[in-house]
CSV table of C-alpha atoms and ligand atoms in Angstrom, one decimal:
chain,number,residue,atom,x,y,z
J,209,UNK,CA,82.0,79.3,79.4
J,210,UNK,CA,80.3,79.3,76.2
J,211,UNK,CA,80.4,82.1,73.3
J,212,UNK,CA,76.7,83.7,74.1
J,213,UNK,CA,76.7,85.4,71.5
J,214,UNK,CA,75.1,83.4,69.1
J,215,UNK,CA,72.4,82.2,71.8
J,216,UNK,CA,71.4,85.9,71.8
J,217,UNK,CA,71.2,86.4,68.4
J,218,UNK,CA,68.4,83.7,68.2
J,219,UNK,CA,66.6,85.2,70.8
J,220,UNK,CA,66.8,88.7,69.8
J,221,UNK,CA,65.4,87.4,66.8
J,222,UNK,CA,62.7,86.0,68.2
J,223,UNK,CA,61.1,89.5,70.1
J,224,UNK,CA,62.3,91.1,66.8
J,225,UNK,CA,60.3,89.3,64.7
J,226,UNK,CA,57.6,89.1,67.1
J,227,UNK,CA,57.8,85.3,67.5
J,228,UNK,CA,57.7,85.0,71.2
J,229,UNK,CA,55.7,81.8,71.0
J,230,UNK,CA,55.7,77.7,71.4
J,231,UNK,CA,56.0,77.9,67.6
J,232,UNK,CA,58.5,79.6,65.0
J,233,UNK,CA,61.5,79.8,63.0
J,234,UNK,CA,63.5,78.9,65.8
J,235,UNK,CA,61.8,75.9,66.9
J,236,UNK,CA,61.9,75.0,63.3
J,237,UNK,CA,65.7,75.7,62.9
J,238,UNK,CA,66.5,73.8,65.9
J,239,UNK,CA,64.6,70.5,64.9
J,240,UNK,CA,66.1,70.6,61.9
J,241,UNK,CA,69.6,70.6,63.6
J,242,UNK,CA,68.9,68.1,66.0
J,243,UNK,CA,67.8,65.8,62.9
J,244,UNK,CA,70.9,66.6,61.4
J,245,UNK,CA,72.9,66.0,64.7
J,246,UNK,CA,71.2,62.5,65.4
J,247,UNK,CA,71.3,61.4,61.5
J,248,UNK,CA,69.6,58.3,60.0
J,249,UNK,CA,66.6,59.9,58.5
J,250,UNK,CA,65.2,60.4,61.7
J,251,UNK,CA,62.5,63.4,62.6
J,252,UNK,CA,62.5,65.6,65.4
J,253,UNK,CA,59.7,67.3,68.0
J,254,UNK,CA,61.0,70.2,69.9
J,255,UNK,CA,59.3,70.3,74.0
J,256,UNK,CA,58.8,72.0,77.2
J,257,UNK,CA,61.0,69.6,78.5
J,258,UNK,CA,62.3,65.9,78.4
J,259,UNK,CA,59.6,64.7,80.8
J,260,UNK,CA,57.4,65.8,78.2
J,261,UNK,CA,59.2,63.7,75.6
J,262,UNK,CA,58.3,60.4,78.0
J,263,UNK,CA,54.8,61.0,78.4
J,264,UNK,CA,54.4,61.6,74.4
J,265,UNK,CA,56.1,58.5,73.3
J,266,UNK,CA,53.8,56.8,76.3
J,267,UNK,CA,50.7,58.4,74.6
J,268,UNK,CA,51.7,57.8,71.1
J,269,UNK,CA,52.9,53.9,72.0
J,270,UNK,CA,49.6,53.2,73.4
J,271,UNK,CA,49.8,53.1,77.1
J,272,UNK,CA,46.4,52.7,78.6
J,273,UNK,CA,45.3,52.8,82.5
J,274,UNK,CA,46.0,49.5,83.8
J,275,UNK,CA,49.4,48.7,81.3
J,276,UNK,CA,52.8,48.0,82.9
J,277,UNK,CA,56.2,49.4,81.2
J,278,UNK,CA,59.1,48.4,81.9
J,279,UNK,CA,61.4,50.7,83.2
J,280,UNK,CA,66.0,51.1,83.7
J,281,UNK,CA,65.3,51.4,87.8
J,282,UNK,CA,68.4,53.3,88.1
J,283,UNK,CA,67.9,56.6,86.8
J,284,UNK,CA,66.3,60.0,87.7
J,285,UNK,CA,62.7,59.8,87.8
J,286,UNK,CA,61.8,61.9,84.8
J,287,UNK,CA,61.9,58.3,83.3
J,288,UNK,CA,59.2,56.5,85.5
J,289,UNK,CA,57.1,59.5,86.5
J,290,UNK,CA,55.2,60.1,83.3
J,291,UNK,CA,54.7,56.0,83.3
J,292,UNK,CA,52.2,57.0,86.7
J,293,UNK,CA,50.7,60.1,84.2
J,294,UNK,CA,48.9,57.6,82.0
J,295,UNK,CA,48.3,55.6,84.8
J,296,UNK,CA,50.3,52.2,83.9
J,297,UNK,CA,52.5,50.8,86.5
J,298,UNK,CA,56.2,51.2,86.3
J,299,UNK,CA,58.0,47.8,86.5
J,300,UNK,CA,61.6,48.5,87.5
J,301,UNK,CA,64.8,46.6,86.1
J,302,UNK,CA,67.9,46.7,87.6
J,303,UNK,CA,71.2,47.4,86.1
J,304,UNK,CA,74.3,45.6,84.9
J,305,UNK,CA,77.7,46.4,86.4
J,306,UNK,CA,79.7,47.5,83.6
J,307,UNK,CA,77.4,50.3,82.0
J,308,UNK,CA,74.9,51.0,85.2
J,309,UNK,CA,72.3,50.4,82.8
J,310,UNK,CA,69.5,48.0,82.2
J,311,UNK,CA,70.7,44.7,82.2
J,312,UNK,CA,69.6,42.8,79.1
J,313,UNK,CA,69.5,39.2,80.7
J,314,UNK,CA,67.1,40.7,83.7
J,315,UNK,CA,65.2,42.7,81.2
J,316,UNK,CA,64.5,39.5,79.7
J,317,UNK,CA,63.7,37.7,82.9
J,318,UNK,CA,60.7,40.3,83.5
J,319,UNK,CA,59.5,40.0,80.0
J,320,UNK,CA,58.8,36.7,80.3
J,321,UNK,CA,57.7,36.7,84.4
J,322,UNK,CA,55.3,39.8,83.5
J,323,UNK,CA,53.6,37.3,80.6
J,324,UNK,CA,53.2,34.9,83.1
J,325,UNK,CA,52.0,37.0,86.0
J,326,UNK,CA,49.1,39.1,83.9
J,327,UNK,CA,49.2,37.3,80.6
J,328,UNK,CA,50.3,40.7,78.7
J,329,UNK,CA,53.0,42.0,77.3
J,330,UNK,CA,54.2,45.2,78.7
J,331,UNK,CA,53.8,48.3,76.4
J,332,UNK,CA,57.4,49.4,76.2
J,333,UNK,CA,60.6,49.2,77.4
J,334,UNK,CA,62.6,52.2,78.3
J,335,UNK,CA,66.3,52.2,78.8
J,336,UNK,CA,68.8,55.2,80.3
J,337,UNK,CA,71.9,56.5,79.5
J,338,UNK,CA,72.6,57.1,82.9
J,339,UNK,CA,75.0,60.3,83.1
J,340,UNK,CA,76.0,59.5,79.7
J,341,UNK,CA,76.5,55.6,79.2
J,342,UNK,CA,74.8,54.0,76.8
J,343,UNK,CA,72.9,51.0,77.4
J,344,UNK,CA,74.1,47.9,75.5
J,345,UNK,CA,71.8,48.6,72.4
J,346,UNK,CA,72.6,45.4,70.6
J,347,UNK,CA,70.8,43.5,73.2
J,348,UNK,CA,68.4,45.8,74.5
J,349,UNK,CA,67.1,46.1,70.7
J,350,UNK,CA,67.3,42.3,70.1
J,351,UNK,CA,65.2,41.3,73.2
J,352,UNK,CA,62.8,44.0,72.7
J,353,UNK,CA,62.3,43.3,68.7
J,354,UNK,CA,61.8,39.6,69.7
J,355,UNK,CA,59.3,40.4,72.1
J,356,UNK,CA,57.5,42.9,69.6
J,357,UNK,CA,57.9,45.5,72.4
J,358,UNK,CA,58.7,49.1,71.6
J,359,UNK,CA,61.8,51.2,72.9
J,360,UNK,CA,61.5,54.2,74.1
J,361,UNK,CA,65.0,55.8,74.4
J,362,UNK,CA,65.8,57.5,77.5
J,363,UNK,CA,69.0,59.6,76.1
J,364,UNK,CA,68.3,62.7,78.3
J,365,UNK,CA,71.4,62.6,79.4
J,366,UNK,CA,73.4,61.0,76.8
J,367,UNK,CA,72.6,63.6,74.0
J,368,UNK,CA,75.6,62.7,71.7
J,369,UNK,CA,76.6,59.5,73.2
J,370,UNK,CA,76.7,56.3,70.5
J,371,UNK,CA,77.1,52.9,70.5
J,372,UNK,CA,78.9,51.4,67.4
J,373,UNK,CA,78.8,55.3,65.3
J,374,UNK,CA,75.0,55.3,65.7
J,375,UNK,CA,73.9,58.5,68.3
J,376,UNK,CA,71.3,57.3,71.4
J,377,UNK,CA,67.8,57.8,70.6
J,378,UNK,CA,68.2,56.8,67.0
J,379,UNK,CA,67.6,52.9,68.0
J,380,UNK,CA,64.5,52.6,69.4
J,381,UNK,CA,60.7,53.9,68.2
J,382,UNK,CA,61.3,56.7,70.2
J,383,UNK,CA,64.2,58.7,71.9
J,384,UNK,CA,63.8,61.4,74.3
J,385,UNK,CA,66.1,64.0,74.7
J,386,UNK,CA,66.7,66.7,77.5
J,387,UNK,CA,67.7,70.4,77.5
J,388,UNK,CA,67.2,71.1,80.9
J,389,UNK,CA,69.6,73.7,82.3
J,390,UNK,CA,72.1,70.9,84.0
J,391,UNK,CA,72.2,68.6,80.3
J,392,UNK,CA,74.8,68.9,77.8
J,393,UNK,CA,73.3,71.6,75.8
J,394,UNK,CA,70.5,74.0,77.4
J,395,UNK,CA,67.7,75.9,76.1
J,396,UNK,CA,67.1,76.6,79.9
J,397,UNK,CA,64.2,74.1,80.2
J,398,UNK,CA,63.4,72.0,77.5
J,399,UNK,CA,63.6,68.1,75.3
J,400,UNK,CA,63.3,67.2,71.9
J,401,UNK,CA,61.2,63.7,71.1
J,402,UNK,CA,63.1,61.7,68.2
J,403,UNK,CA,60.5,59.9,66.1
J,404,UNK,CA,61.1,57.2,63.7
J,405,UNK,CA,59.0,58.7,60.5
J,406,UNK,CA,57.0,61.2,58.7
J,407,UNK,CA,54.2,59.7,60.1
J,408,UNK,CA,54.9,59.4,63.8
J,409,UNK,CA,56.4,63.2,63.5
J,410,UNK,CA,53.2,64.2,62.7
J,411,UNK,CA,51.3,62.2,65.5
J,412,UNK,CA,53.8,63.6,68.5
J,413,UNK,CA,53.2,67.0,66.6
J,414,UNK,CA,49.6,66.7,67.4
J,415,UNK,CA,50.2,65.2,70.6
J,416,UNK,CA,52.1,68.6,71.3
J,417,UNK,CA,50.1,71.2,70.2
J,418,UNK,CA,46.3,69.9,72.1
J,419,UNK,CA,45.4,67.6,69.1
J,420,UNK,CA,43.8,70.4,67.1
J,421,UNK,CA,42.7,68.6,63.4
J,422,UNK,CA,42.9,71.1,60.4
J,423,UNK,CA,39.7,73.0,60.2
J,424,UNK,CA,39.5,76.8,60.8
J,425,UNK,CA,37.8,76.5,64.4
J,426,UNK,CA,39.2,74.5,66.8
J,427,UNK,CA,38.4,70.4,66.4
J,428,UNK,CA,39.6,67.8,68.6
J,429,UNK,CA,39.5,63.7,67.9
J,430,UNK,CA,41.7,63.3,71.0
J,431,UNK,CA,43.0,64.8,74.2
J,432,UNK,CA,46.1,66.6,73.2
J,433,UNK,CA,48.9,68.4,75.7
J,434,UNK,CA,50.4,72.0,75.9
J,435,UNK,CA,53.7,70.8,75.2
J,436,UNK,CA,55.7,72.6,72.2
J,437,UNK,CA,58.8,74.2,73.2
J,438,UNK,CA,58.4,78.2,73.0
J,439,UNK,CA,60.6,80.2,70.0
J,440,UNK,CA,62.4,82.0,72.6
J,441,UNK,CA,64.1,78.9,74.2
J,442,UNK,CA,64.9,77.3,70.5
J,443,UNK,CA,66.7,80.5,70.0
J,444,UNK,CA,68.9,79.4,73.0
J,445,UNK,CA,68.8,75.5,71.3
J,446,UNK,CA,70.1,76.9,68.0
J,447,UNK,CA,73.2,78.7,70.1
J,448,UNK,CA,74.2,75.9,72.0
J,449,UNK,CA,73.9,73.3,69.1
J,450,UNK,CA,76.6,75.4,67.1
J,451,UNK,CA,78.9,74.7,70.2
J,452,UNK,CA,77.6,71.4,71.1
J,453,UNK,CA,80.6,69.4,69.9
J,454,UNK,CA,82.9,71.6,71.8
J,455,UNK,CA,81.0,70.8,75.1
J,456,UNK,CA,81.1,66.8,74.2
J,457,UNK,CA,84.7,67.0,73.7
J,458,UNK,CA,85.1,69.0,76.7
J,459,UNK,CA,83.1,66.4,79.2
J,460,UNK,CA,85.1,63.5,78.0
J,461,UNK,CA,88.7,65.9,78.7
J,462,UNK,CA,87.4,66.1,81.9
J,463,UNK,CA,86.8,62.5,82.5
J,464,UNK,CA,89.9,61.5,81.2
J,465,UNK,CA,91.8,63.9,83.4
J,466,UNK,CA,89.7,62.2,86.5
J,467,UNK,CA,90.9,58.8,85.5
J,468,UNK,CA,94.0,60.0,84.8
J,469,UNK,CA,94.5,61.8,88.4
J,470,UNK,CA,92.5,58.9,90.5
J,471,UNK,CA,94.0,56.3,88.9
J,472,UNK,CA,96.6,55.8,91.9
J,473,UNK,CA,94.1,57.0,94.8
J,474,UNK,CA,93.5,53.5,96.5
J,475,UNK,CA,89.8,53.1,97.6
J,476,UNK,CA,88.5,55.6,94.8
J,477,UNK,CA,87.4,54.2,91.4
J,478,UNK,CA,86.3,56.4,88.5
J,479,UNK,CA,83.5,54.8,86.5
J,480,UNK,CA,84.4,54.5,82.7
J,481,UNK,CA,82.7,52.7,79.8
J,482,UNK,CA,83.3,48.9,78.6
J,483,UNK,CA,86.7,48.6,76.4
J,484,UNK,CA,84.5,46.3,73.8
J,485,UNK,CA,84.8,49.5,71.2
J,486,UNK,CA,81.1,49.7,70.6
J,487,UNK,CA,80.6,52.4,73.8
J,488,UNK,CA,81.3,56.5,73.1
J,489,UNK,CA,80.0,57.9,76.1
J,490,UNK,CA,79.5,61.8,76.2
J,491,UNK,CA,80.6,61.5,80.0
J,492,UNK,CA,77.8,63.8,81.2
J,493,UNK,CA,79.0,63.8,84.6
J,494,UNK,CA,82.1,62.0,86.0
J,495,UNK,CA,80.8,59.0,88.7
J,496,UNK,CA,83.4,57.6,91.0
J,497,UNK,CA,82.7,54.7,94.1
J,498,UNK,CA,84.3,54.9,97.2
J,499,UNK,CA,85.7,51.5,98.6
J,500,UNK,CA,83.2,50.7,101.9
J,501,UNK,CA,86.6,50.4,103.5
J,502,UNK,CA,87.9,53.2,102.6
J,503,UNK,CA,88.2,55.8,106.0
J,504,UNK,CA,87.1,59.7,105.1
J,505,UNK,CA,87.5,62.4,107.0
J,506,UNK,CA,84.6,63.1,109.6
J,507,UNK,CA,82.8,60.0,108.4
J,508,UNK,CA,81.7,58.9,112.3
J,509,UNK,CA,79.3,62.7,112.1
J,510,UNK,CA,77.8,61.5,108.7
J,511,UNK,CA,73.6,61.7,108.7
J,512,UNK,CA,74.1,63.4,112.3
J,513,UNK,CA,72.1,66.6,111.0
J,514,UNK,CA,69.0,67.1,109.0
J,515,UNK,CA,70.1,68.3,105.2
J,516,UNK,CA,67.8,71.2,104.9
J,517,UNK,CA,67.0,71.8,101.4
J,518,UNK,CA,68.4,70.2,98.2
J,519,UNK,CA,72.4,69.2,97.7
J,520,UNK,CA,73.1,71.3,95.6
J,521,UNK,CA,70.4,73.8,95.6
J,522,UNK,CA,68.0,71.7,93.4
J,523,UNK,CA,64.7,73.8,92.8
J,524,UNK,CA,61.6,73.6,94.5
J,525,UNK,CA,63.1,71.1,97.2
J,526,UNK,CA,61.0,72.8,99.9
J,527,UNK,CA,60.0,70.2,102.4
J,528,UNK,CA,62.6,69.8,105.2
J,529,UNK,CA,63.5,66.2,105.3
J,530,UNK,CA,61.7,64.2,108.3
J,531,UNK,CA,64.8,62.6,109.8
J,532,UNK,CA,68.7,62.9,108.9
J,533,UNK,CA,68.7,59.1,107.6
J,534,UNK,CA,66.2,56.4,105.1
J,535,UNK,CA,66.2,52.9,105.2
J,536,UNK,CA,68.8,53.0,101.7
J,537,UNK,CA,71.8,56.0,102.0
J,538,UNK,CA,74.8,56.2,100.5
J,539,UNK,CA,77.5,54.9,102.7
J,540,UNK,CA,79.2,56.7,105.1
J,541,UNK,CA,82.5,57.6,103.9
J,542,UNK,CA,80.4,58.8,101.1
J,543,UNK,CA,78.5,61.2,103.0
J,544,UNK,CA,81.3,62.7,104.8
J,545,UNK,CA,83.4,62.9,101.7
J,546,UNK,CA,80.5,65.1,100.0
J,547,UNK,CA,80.1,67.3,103.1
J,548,UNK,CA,84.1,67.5,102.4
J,549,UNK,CA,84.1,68.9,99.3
J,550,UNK,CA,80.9,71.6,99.7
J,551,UNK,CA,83.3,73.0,102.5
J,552,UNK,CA,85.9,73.1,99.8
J,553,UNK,CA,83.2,74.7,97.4
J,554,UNK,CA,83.3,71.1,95.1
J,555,UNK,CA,79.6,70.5,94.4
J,556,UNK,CA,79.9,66.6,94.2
J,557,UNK,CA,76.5,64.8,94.8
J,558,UNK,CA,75.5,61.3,95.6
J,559,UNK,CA,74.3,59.1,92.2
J,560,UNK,CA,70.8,59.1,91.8
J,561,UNK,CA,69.1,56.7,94.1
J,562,UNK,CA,67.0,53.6,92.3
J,563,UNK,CA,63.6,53.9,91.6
J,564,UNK,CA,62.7,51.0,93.1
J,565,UNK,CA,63.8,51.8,96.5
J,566,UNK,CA,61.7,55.1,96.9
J,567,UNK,CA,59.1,54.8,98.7
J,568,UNK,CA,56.2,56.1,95.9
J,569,UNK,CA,57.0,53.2,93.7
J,570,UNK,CA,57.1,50.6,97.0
J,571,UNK,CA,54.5,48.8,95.6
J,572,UNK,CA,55.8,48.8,91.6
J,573,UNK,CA,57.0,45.3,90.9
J,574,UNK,CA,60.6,45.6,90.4
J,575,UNK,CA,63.5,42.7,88.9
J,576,UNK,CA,66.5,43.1,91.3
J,577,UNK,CA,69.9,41.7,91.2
J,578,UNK,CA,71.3,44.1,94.2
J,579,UNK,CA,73.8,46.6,91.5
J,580,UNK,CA,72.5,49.9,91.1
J,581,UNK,CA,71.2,49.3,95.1
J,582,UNK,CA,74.9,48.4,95.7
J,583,UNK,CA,76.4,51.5,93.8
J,584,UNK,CA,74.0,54.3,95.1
J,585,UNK,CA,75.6,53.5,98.4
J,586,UNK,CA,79.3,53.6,97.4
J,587,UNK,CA,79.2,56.0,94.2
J,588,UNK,CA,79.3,60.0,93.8
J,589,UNK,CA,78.8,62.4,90.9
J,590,UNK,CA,81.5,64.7,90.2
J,591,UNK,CA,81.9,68.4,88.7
J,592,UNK,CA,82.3,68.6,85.0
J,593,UNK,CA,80.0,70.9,83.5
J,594,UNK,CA,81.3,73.7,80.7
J,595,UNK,CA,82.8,76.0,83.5
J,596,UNK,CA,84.8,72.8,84.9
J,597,UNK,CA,88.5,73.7,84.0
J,598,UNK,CA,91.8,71.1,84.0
J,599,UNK,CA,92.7,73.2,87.2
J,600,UNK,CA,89.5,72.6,88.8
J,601,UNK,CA,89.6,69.1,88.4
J,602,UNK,CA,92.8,69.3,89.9
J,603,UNK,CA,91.7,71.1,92.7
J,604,UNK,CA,88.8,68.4,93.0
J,605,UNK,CA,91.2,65.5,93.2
J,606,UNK,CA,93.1,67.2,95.7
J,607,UNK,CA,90.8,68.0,97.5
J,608,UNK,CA,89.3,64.2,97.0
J,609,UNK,CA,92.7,63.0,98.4
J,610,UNK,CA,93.1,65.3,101.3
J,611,UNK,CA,89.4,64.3,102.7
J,612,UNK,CA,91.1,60.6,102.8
J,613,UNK,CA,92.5,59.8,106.7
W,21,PLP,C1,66.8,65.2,82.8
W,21,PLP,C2,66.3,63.9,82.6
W,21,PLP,C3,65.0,63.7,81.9
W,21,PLP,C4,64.2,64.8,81.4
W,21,PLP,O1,64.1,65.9,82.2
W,21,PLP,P1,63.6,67.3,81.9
W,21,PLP,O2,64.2,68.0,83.1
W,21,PLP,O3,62.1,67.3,82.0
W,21,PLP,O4,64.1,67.9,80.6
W,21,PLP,C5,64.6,62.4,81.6
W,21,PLP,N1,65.3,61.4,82.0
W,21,PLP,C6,66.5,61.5,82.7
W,21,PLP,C7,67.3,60.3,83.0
W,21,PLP,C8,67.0,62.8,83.0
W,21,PLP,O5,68.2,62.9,83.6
């Protein structure tokens, strides 16, 4: 764990100086961190969350009823969810199979295909660092610049993560950042919207705070949104970003350690970024696949029971599940090795399954090339949060190995 301490000083300062607000010297403080943390001159907006981070830059880029953005299909849905709030339609793009991200060459494809189909461009383009990665910026940026077609940087999980020195969310127009109680730093809930200028500072800052123009009484020229993070949970921001290099450093130990330990496990691969130099992942979680071949432990009673509530106690998952199985599952082995490790006390979960295969978007059109499909059934998220030591992940491993037959 984490030196509180400082955390607590923030927020005691907050109730002390009677700043228990979505506005104050903390949410000042922390933006001006966060600028100094991403670097290249950009300006930040501290938010309720990183949700709110992808409707803003969806506002401010534009996005009218009736638009299409494109969309990484792998991902969690905070990325495609706020594309439905302005009511454009998501169109999905599948990933490549190196970094599990967007995949430039099919990105490009549905450019051209969506031009063709509707005669528009679509408004943006919005890549993930899925559990750290980044996308290849190089040429995500060069398609999207050649097409005129803004970025909008889905970094909420790769806070700290670069590609050739430069940190995520500085490449595109926009880049969205999470602080969500699972993310790399935490102000319990909360995201930070990285904005390119002065000028489009000012225009999320409006965005954020209802769009109230500069007059004693309240005047609005456009619909605004209640969506400035509160003083209270900047003081936590301003804690954890004095420890934030600490907890990079420690996600990427804990990664190496996995590949270190798996590397001789046949039938279990761990995930790790290209050797081309240009990737730094922050290793947000630790993915691994499972060969299809690969025989686990109680395997033949996977999907025989209902799950009822959320692997790993998500919130708000209150809907038991209609049957024990859908039409697109992680594999088997998969399953059973999962149920292995909760026995063991291992919260290990399945990667997050492609937007394009859940059944709200059904009718979003979607450019395929089978990967992220592929490794949703064979891959799993592992442990490696702040409170993950080297003997845990030992443990883990073992505990991975003994769960083989
Ligand atoms: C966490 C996350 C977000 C933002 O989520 P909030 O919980 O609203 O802060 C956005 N995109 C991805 C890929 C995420 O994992």
């Amino acid at each position: 764990m984490s030196d509180e301490g400082m955390e607590q000083k923030y927020v005691k300062e907050a109730f002390d100086t009677n700043w228990v607000v979505p506005l104050g010297p903390n949410v000042n403080g922390f933006e001006k961190d966060l600028e100094e943390f991403v670097g290249e001159d950009k300006r930040v907006v501290a938010l309720s969350a990183g949700t709110a981070a992808v409707h803003l830059s969806l506002v401010a880029c534009g996005v009218k009823p009736g638009d299409e953005v494109i969309v990484q299909s792998f991902t969690f849905c905070a990325s495609s969810h706020p594309i439905t709030y302005v009511s454009a339609t998501p169109v999905f793009v599948d990933s490549e199979p190196d970094t599990w991200n967007m995949d430039p060459d099919l990105l490009e494809e549905a450019i051209k295909d969506r031009i063709a189909k509707t005669g528009r461009k679509p408004k943006a383009i919005i890549p993930v660092a899925l559990y750290g990665m980044p996308y290849n910026c190089d040429r995500i940026m060069e398609i999207a610049n050649r097409y005129e077609i803004p970025v909008i940087e889905d970094a909420a999980e790769g806070f700290g993560s670069k590609f050739n020195g430069q940190v995520l969310g500085t490449f595109g127009r926009y880049g969205v950042l999470s602080f969500n109680g699972n993310k790399m730093i935490t102000t319990s809930g909360g995201g930070a919207l990285v904005t390119e200028n002065e000028d489009a500072w000012r225009e999320i800052m409006m965005y954020a705070t209802q769009y109230r123009e500069s007059y004693p009484y309240y005047q609005h020229e456009k619909v605004g949104y209640n969506y400035r993070m509160s003083n209270v949970c900047a003081g936590i921001g301003r804690g954890q970003m004095t420890i934030v290099d600490e907890h990079i450093a420690h996600h990427k130990r804990v990664q190496a350690l996995y590949e270190e330990l798996l590397k001789d496990v046949e039938g279990v691969s761990v995930h790790s970024q290209p050797a081309t130099g240009e990737y730094d992942s922050n290793y947000w979680l630790c993915t691994i696949t499972l060969d299809p071949s690969l025989r686990v432990k109680g395997q033949e009673k996977a999907y025989k029971a209902i799950v009822t509530g959320a692997v790993g106690g998500a919130a708000g998952v209150i809907h038991a599940a209609e049957s024990a199985t859908t039409d697109c599952q992680p594999n088997e082995n998969v399953e059973a090795m999962r149920v292995w490790l909760d026995a063991a006390q291992v919260e290990a979960r399945p990667v997050w399954k492609p937007m394009h295969k859940q059944p709200v978007y059904q009718n979003a059109p979607a450019y395929v090339n089978g990967v992220s499909e592929s490794i949703f059934k064979i891959g799993m998220c592992l442990p490696a949060g702040p409170c993950v030591t080297d003997d845990d992940v030992k443990y883990i491993v073992d505990c991975i190995k003994a769960a083989i037959e």
